[in-house]
mmCIF file of C-alpha atoms in Angstrom:
data_model
loop_
_atom_site.group_PDB
_atom_site.id
_atom_site.type_symbol
_atom_site.label_atom_id
_atom_site.label_comp_id
_atom_site.label_asym_id
_atom_site.label_seq_id
_atom_site.Cartn_x
_atom_site.Cartn_y
_atom_site.Cartn_z
ATOM 1 C CA UNK A 1 29.121 3.703 7.503
ATOM 2 C CA UNK A 2 28.654 4.558 10.699
ATOM 3 C CA UNK A 3 26.122 2.087 12.560
ATOM 4 C CA UNK A 4 23.512 4.213 13.762
ATOM 5 C CA UNK A 5 23.555 5.289 10.005
ATOM 6 C CA UNK A 6 22.671 1.297 8.831
ATOM 7 C CA UNK A 7 19.746 1.112 12.071
ATOM 8 C CA UNK A 8 18.177 3.531 10.926
ATOM 9 C CA UNK A 9 18.414 2.975 7.343
ATOM 10 C CA UNK A 10 17.191 -0.284 7.871
ATOM 11 C CA UNK A 11 14.079 0.788 9.441
ATOM 12 C CA UNK A 12 13.005 3.299 7.167
ATOM 13 C CA UNK A 13 13.390 0.678 4.603
ATOM 14 C CA UNK A 14 11.173 -1.311 6.223
ATOM 15 C CA UNK A 15 8.404 1.587 7.230
ATOM 16 C CA UNK A 16 8.759 2.882 4.108
ATOM 17 C CA UNK A 17 7.887 -0.774 2.079
ATOM 18 C CA UNK A 18 4.269 -1.123 4.525
ATOM 19 C CA UNK A 19 4.056 2.230 2.640
ATOM 20 C CA UNK A 20 5.572 1.782 -0.984
ATOM 21 C CA UNK A 21 2.566 -1.348 -1.043
ATOM 22 C CA UNK A 22 -0.844 1.040 0.280
ATOM 23 C CA UNK A 23 0.136 3.711 -1.935
ATOM 24 C CA UNK A 24 1.039 1.282 -4.906
ATOM 25 C CA UNK A 25 -3.037 -0.385 -4.197
ATOM 26 C CA UNK A 26 -3.640 3.534 -4.168
ATOM 27 C CA UNK A 27 -2.979 4.206 -7.235
ATOM 28 C CA UNK A 28 -3.738 1.379 -9.479
ATOM 29 C CA UNK A 29 -7.327 2.357 -8.247
ATOM 30 C CA UNK A 30 -7.092 5.884 -8.859
ATOM 31 C CA UNK A 31 -6.167 4.287 -12.356
ATOM 32 C CA UNK A 32 -8.931 2.072 -13.766
ATOM 33 C CA UNK A 33 -11.350 4.485 -11.757
ATOM 34 C CA UNK A 34 -9.861 7.480 -11.260
ATOM 35 C CA UNK A 35 -10.961 8.081 -7.345
ATOM 36 C CA UNK A 36 -8.914 7.123 -4.162
ATOM 37 C CA UNK A 37 -10.137 4.802 -2.077
ATOM 38 C CA UNK A 38 -10.018 6.163 1.116
ATOM 39 C CA UNK A 39 -10.539 2.350 3.136
ATOM 40 C CA UNK A 40 -6.756 1.692 2.006
ATOM 41 C CA UNK A 41 -5.225 1.464 5.014
ATOM 42 C CA UNK A 42 -7.825 -0.758 6.878
ATOM 43 C CA UNK A 43 -6.002 -4.070 4.555
ATOM 44 C CA UNK A 44 -3.188 -3.135 6.308
ATOM 45 C CA UNK A 45 -4.908 -3.709 10.135
ATOM 46 C CA UNK A 46 -7.323 -6.931 8.581
ATOM 47 C CA UNK A 47 -4.359 -8.004 7.697
ATOM 48 C CA UNK A 48 -2.044 -8.183 10.373
ATOM 49 C CA UNK A 49 -5.111 -8.486 12.771
ATOM 50 C CA UNK A 50 -6.675 -11.625 10.750
ATOM 51 C CA UNK A 51 -3.562 -13.530 10.607
ATOM 52 C CA UNK A 52 -3.240 -12.689 14.749
ATOM 53 C CA UNK A 53 -7.000 -14.482 16.024
ATOM 54 C CA UNK A 54 -6.178 -17.191 13.604
ATOM 55 C CA UNK A 55 -3.251 -17.984 15.358
ATOM 56 C CA UNK A 56 -4.298 -17.762 18.821
ATOM 57 C CA UNK A 57 -6.518 -19.855 17.908
ATOM 58 C CA UNK A 58 -4.122 -22.402 16.628
ATOM 59 C CA UNK A 59 -3.916 -22.226 13.108
ATOM 60 C CA UNK A 60 -0.737 -23.123 11.507
ATOM 61 C CA UNK A 61 1.050 -19.391 10.751
ATOM 62 C CA UNK A 62 1.173 -20.274 6.905
ATOM 63 C CA UNK A 63 -2.863 -21.081 6.251
ATOM 64 C CA UNK A 64 -3.411 -18.487 8.767
ATOM 65 C CA UNK A 65 -1.687 -15.813 6.296
ATOM 66 C CA UNK A 66 -3.571 -17.047 2.928
ATOM 67 C CA UNK A 67 -6.296 -17.584 5.449
ATOM 68 C CA UNK A 68 -6.537 -13.913 6.243
ATOM 69 C CA UNK A 69 -5.537 -12.538 2.919
ATOM 70 C CA UNK A 70 -8.854 -14.721 1.467
ATOM 71 C CA UNK A 71 -10.308 -12.740 4.196
ATOM 72 C CA UNK A 72 -9.067 -8.933 3.039
ATOM 73 C CA UNK A 73 -9.648 -9.921 -0.901
ATOM 74 C CA UNK A 74 -13.183 -10.809 -0.303
ATOM 75 C CA UNK A 75 -13.832 -7.903 1.576
ATOM 76 C CA UNK A 76 -11.848 -5.343 -1.167
ATOM 77 C CA UNK A 77 -14.680 -6.755 -3.474
ATOM 78 C CA UNK A 78 -17.153 -5.929 -1.440
ATOM 79 C CA UNK A 79 -16.323 -2.563 -1.792
ATOM 80 C CA UNK A 80 -15.918 -2.811 -5.584
ATOM 81 C CA UNK A 81 -19.593 -3.831 -5.787
ATOM 82 C CA UNK A 82 -20.214 -0.317 -3.878
ATOM 83 C CA UNK A 83 -17.415 1.353 -5.362
ATOM 84 C CA UNK A 84 -19.109 1.052 -9.166
ATOM 85 C CA UNK A 85 -22.568 0.469 -8.068
ATOM 86 C CA UNK A 86 -22.309 4.347 -6.483
ATOM 87 C CA UNK A 87 -20.208 5.116 -9.448
ATOM 88 C CA UNK A 88 -22.484 4.669 -12.031
ATOM 89 C CA UNK A 89 -25.237 6.425 -9.989
ATOM 90 C CA UNK A 90 -23.457 9.111 -8.972
ATOM 91 C CA UNK A 91 -20.038 10.526 -8.941
ATOM 92 C CA UNK A 92 -16.353 10.366 -7.867
ATOM 93 C CA UNK A 93 -16.867 12.664 -4.413
ATOM 94 C CA UNK A 94 -19.689 10.146 -4.046
ATOM 95 C CA UNK A 95 -17.438 7.242 -4.253
ATOM 96 C CA UNK A 96 -14.491 8.917 -2.239
ATOM 97 C CA UNK A 97 -17.468 9.568 0.933
ATOM 98 C CA UNK A 98 -18.140 5.528 0.355
ATOM 99 C CA UNK A 99 -15.226 4.581 0.990
ATOM 100 C CA UNK A 100 -14.168 6.570 3.792
ATOM 101 C CA UNK A 101 -17.700 5.613 5.659
ATOM 102 C CA UNK A 102 -16.558 2.124 4.206
ATOM 103 C CA UNK A 103 -13.280 2.066 6.708
ATOM 104 C CA UNK A 104 -14.370 3.317 9.464
ATOM 105 C CA UNK A 105 -17.242 0.896 9.091
ATOM 106 C CA UNK A 106 -14.133 -1.661 8.610
ATOM 107 C CA UNK A 107 -12.827 -0.316 12.032
ATOM 108 C CA UNK A 108 -16.191 -0.971 14.202
ATOM 109 C CA UNK A 109 -16.333 -4.196 13.483
ATOM 110 C CA UNK A 110 -13.015 -4.572 14.284
ATOM 111 C CA UNK A 111 -13.142 -2.777 17.248
ATOM 112 C CA UNK A 112 -16.579 -4.990 18.785
ATOM 113 C CA UNK A 113 -14.722 -7.933 17.257
ATOM 114 C CA UNK A 114 -11.248 -8.015 18.632
ATOM 115 C CA UNK A 115 -11.337 -4.713 21.264
ATOM 116 C CA UNK A 116 -8.841 -1.923 21.969
ATOM 117 C CA UNK A 117 -6.061 -4.899 22.225
ATOM 118 C CA UNK A 118 -2.516 -4.932 20.817
ATOM 119 C CA UNK A 119 -1.584 -7.934 18.445
ATOM 120 C CA UNK A 120 1.596 -8.818 16.644
ATOM 121 C CA UNK A 121 2.344 -12.199 14.984
ATOM 122 C CA UNK A 122 5.634 -14.083 15.315
ATOM 123 C CA UNK A 123 8.488 -12.824 13.758
ATOM 124 C CA UNK A 124 9.233 -16.019 10.372
ATOM 125 C CA UNK A 125 12.781 -16.975 11.021
ATOM 126 C CA UNK A 126 13.248 -15.961 14.641
ATOM 127 C CA UNK A 127 13.703 -12.711 16.504
ATOM 128 C CA UNK A 128 17.919 -12.997 17.037
ATOM 129 C CA UNK A 129 19.300 -9.746 15.242
ATOM 130 C CA UNK A 130 21.510 -10.418 12.908
ATOM 131 C CA UNK A 131 25.082 -7.673 13.450
ATOM 132 C CA UNK A 132 25.616 -5.898 10.002
ATOM 133 C CA UNK A 133 28.589 -3.255 10.173
ATOM 134 C CA UNK A 134 27.871 -3.436 13.714
ATOM 135 C CA UNK A 135 24.117 -2.428 14.178
ATOM 136 C CA UNK A 136 21.498 -5.036 15.099
ATOM 137 C CA UNK A 137 18.561 -6.171 12.289
ATOM 138 C CA UNK A 138 16.266 -7.856 12.639
ATOM 139 C CA UNK A 139 15.251 -10.507 10.144
ATOM 140 C CA UNK A 140 11.430 -9.771 10.125
ATOM 141 C CA UNK A 141 12.843 -5.977 8.537
ATOM 142 C CA UNK A 142 15.009 -8.284 5.435
ATOM 143 C CA UNK A 143 11.462 -10.532 4.720
ATOM 144 C CA UNK A 144 9.629 -7.805 4.288
ATOM 145 C CA UNK A 145 12.000 -5.667 2.117
ATOM 146 C CA UNK A 146 12.511 -9.023 0.210
ATOM 147 C CA UNK A 147 8.815 -10.011 0.279
ATOM 148 C CA UNK A 148 8.290 -6.196 -0.597
ATOM 149 C CA UNK A 149 10.718 -6.496 -3.624
ATOM 150 C CA UNK A 150 8.829 -9.937 -4.955
ATOM 151 C CA UNK A 151 6.039 -8.302 -4.680
ATOM 152 C CA UNK A 152 6.939 -5.124 -6.534
ATOM 153 C CA UNK A 153 8.883 -7.045 -9.164
ATOM 154 C CA UNK A 154 6.222 -9.956 -9.879
ATOM 155 C CA UNK A 155 3.668 -6.594 -10.380
ATOM 156 C CA UNK A 156 5.874 -5.226 -13.011
ATOM 157 C CA UNK A 157 6.347 -8.611 -15.033
ATOM 158 C CA UNK A 158 2.295 -8.860 -14.944
ATOM 159 C CA UNK A 159 1.709 -5.340 -16.580
ATOM 160 C CA UNK A 160 4.088 -5.551 -18.541
ATOM 161 C CA UNK A 161 4.078 -9.037 -19.954
ATOM 162 C CA UNK A 162 0.661 -10.208 -19.625
ATOM 163 C CA UNK A 163 -2.202 -9.713 -21.963
ATOM 164 C CA UNK A 164 -4.723 -9.347 -18.553
ATOM 165 C CA UNK A 165 -2.025 -6.514 -17.282
ATOM 166 C CA UNK A 166 -1.436 -5.017 -20.134
ATOM 167 C CA UNK A 167 -5.329 -5.085 -21.049
ATOM 168 C CA UNK A 168 -5.330 -3.140 -17.395
ATOM 169 C CA UNK A 169 -2.440 -0.410 -18.177
ATOM 170 C CA UNK A 170 -4.872 0.228 -21.354
ATOM 171 C CA UNK A 171 -7.187 1.044 -20.232
ATOM 172 C CA UNK A 172 -6.227 3.211 -17.249
ATOM 173 C CA UNK A 173 -4.580 5.032 -19.874
ATOM 174 C CA UNK A 174 -8.065 5.870 -22.314
ATOM 175 C CA UNK A 175 -10.787 3.827 -21.520
ATOM 176 C CA UNK A 176 -12.548 4.675 -24.146
ATOM 177 C CA UNK A 177 -10.573 3.004 -26.885
ATOM 178 C CA UNK A 178 -9.983 0.160 -24.343
ATOM 179 C CA UNK A 179 -14.415 -0.409 -24.923
ATOM 180 C CA UNK A 180 -14.014 -0.023 -28.216
ATOM 181 C CA UNK A 181 -10.729 -2.610 -28.692
ATOM 182 C CA UNK A 182 -12.376 -5.619 -26.829
ATOM 183 C CA UNK A 183 -11.181 -5.029 -23.175
ATOM 184 C CA UNK A 184 -14.003 -4.989 -20.278
ATOM 185 C CA UNK A 185 -12.870 -1.674 -18.068
ATOM 186 C CA UNK A 186 -14.827 -2.906 -15.175
ATOM 187 C CA UNK A 187 -12.961 -6.145 -15.184
ATOM 188 C CA UNK A 188 -10.181 -3.556 -14.794
ATOM 189 C CA UNK A 189 -11.917 -2.339 -12.014
ATOM 190 C CA UNK A 190 -12.821 -5.752 -10.892
ATOM 191 C CA UNK A 191 -9.111 -6.371 -10.847
ATOM 192 C CA UNK A 192 -7.863 -2.891 -9.221
ATOM 193 C CA UNK A 193 -9.091 -4.090 -6.312
ATOM 194 C CA UNK A 194 -9.127 -7.562 -5.904
ATOM 195 C CA UNK A 195 -4.237 -5.981 -6.302
ATOM 196 C CA UNK A 196 -4.823 -2.695 -3.889
ATOM 197 C CA UNK A 197 -6.558 -5.257 -1.195
ATOM 198 C CA UNK A 198 -4.135 -8.399 -1.390
ATOM 199 C CA UNK A 199 -0.788 -5.846 -1.355
ATOM 200 C CA UNK A 200 -2.579 -4.291 1.781
ATOM 201 C CA UNK A 201 -2.867 -8.112 3.267
ATOM 202 C CA UNK A 202 0.957 -8.497 2.476
ATOM 203 C CA UNK A 203 2.057 -4.887 4.087
ATOM 204 C CA UNK A 204 -0.472 -5.991 7.540
ATOM 205 C CA UNK A 205 1.039 -9.142 7.636
ATOM 206 C CA UNK A 206 4.357 -9.160 6.736
ATOM 207 C CA UNK A 207 4.869 -6.187 8.999
ATOM 208 C CA UNK A 208 3.006 -7.018 11.921
ATOM 209 C CA UNK A 209 5.917 -9.145 13.504
ATOM 210 C CA UNK A 210 7.445 -5.924 14.083
ATOM 211 C CA UNK A 211 5.324 -2.574 14.003
ATOM 212 C CA UNK A 212 2.504 -4.425 15.917
ATOM 213 C CA UNK A 213 -1.451 -4.174 14.860
ATOM 214 C CA UNK A 214 -4.702 -3.035 16.697
ATOM 215 C CA UNK A 215 -8.185 -1.403 14.995
ATOM 216 C CA UNK A 216 -7.332 1.642 13.859
ATOM 217 C CA UNK A 217 -3.759 0.972 12.448
ATOM 218 C CA UNK A 218 -4.025 1.567 9.700
ATOM 219 C CA UNK A 219 -5.598 5.574 9.751
ATOM 220 C CA UNK A 220 -1.917 7.057 9.622
ATOM 221 C CA UNK A 221 -0.449 4.047 7.611
ATOM 222 C CA UNK A 222 -3.103 5.116 4.583
ATOM 223 C CA UNK A 223 -3.321 9.067 5.004
ATOM 224 C CA UNK A 224 1.155 8.509 5.072
ATOM 225 C CA UNK A 225 0.486 6.535 1.642
ATOM 226 C CA UNK A 226 -2.018 8.596 0.306
ATOM 227 C CA UNK A 227 0.836 11.323 0.138
ATOM 228 C CA UNK A 228 3.371 9.189 -0.740
ATOM 229 C CA UNK A 229 1.487 8.761 -3.782
ATOM 230 C CA UNK A 230 0.951 12.237 -3.639
ATOM 231 C CA UNK A 231 4.693 13.348 -3.705
ATOM 232 C CA UNK A 232 5.703 10.080 -6.502
ATOM 233 C CA UNK A 233 2.779 12.292 -8.436
ATOM 234 C CA UNK A 234 -0.676 10.591 -8.327
ATOM 235 C CA UNK A 235 -1.628 7.413 -10.985
ATOM 236 C CA UNK A 236 2.642 6.972 -11.559
ATOM 237 C CA UNK A 237 3.397 3.076 -10.032
ATOM 238 C CA UNK A 238 6.503 3.466 -9.596
ATOM 239 C CA UNK A 239 6.379 7.642 -8.561
ATOM 240 C CA UNK A 240 4.091 5.753 -4.888
ATOM 241 C CA UNK A 241 6.829 2.616 -4.371
ATOM 242 C CA UNK A 242 9.767 5.380 -4.461
ATOM 243 C CA UNK A 243 6.677 8.329 -2.036
ATOM 244 C CA UNK A 244 6.650 5.023 0.070
ATOM 245 C CA UNK A 245 10.508 4.335 0.496
ATOM 246 C CA UNK A 246 10.920 8.283 0.244
ATOM 247 C CA UNK A 247 8.535 8.476 4.016
ATOM 248 C CA UNK A 248 9.582 5.635 5.542
ATOM 249 C CA UNK A 249 13.222 6.522 4.966
ATOM 250 C CA UNK A 250 12.392 10.443 6.649
ATOM 251 C CA UNK A 251 10.517 9.405 8.928
ATOM 252 C CA UNK A 252 13.643 6.931 10.154
ATOM 253 C CA UNK A 253 16.113 9.663 10.114
ATOM 254 C CA UNK A 254 14.201 12.052 11.417
ATOM 255 C CA UNK A 255 13.619 9.315 14.720
ATOM 256 C CA UNK A 256 17.222 8.904 15.025
ATOM 257 C CA UNK A 257 18.941 12.209 14.839
ATOM 258 C CA UNK A 258 16.117 14.833 15.672
ATOM 259 C CA UNK A 259 13.392 12.971 17.952
ATOM 260 C CA UNK A 260 11.137 10.906 17.548
ATOM 261 C CA UNK A 261 7.819 13.704 17.952
ATOM 262 C CA UNK A 262 8.567 15.216 14.940
ATOM 263 C CA UNK A 263 8.315 11.265 12.701
ATOM 264 C CA UNK A 264 4.595 11.931 12.314
ATOM 265 C CA UNK A 265 5.271 15.097 10.736
ATOM 266 C CA UNK A 266 7.781 14.773 8.520
ATOM 267 C CA UNK A 267 4.828 13.345 5.493
ATOM 268 C CA UNK A 268 2.926 16.134 5.982
ATOM 269 C CA UNK A 269 6.133 18.857 6.030
ATOM 270 C CA UNK A 270 7.367 16.801 2.814
ATOM 271 C CA UNK A 271 3.724 16.852 0.786
ATOM 272 C CA UNK A 272 4.535 21.066 1.278
ATOM 273 C CA UNK A 273 7.367 21.562 0.189
ATOM 274 C CA UNK A 274 7.445 19.618 -2.993
ATOM 275 C CA UNK A 275 3.905 21.359 -3.547
ATOM 276 C CA UNK A 276 5.934 24.584 -3.436
ATOM 277 C CA UNK A 277 8.384 23.402 -6.502
ATOM 278 C CA UNK A 278 6.441 20.325 -8.185
ATOM 279 C CA UNK A 279 2.588 20.197 -7.383
ATOM 280 C CA UNK A 280 2.233 17.279 -10.012
ATOM 281 C CA UNK A 281 4.575 14.940 -7.864
ATOM 282 C CA UNK A 282 7.970 13.711 -8.962
ATOM 283 C CA UNK A 283 6.585 11.384 -11.774
ATOM 284 C CA UNK A 284 3.268 13.060 -12.687
ATOM 285 C CA UNK A 285 2.305 15.289 -15.689
ATOM 286 C CA UNK A 286 0.197 18.113 -16.272
ATOM 287 C CA UNK A 287 -3.431 18.239 -16.890
ATOM 288 C CA UNK A 288 -4.607 19.615 -19.618
ATOM 289 C CA UNK A 289 -7.602 21.336 -20.222
ATOM 290 C CA UNK A 290 -8.840 22.413 -23.947
ATOM 291 C CA UNK A 291 -11.353 25.088 -24.015
#
């Protein structure tokens, strides 16, 4: 296999893993509420930046990562409180505006606290590249892909085998019926925000040694993750994951074989082409309205 192709493949899977985790977070909240959380990308920024700042304060890496996840979790639960309050009193449009404003606020706070400096954290297992088929693969890339696989497998088990997970799936499919059988729909939304925040934090932490982080890194990541969720079919967890990896691979191959100048345009071209042939996404189902 061509060494350059292996190099681009590794880069695409690494970046795609980040998109997949964030896109899955979008999907969880959408399934629980019917609205999008446009501040989801900021969880990636907070996870990476908090870890980097704590490391500079001589906090051990493992503890710094746990504290970063805890910080993102607290921020996500604060947003969930505001989200629920707004959704109860207004509607989906107002909730979406709330999440946009919340994301702007988080970027502003990060800017004030940490400035515009680009930060990173050390690779989990050293920086010496691994030679595979003539290509040089960073050990951290293997960590990113491995952690993503483990997290996705754990979530799949949780939603299929645990009582709470099955309740979440039932409430997302039919909240009225779920309430009738005793499932607390409010807790379902709380769980969705908690899981989505932690997914974003993990994505930010494991990719920061490779991609670095800064106060508004979450803007583009969040936008591409939304596109990934739409490509996969909004509401489909499997589609969100596959859409994330598809965008990551498409960007890497475009940057490698054509030009990196076109990399950021790839997701937008993909979604325009998809809308021409499958408006509901790869795994999305057409909405049927009764009249």
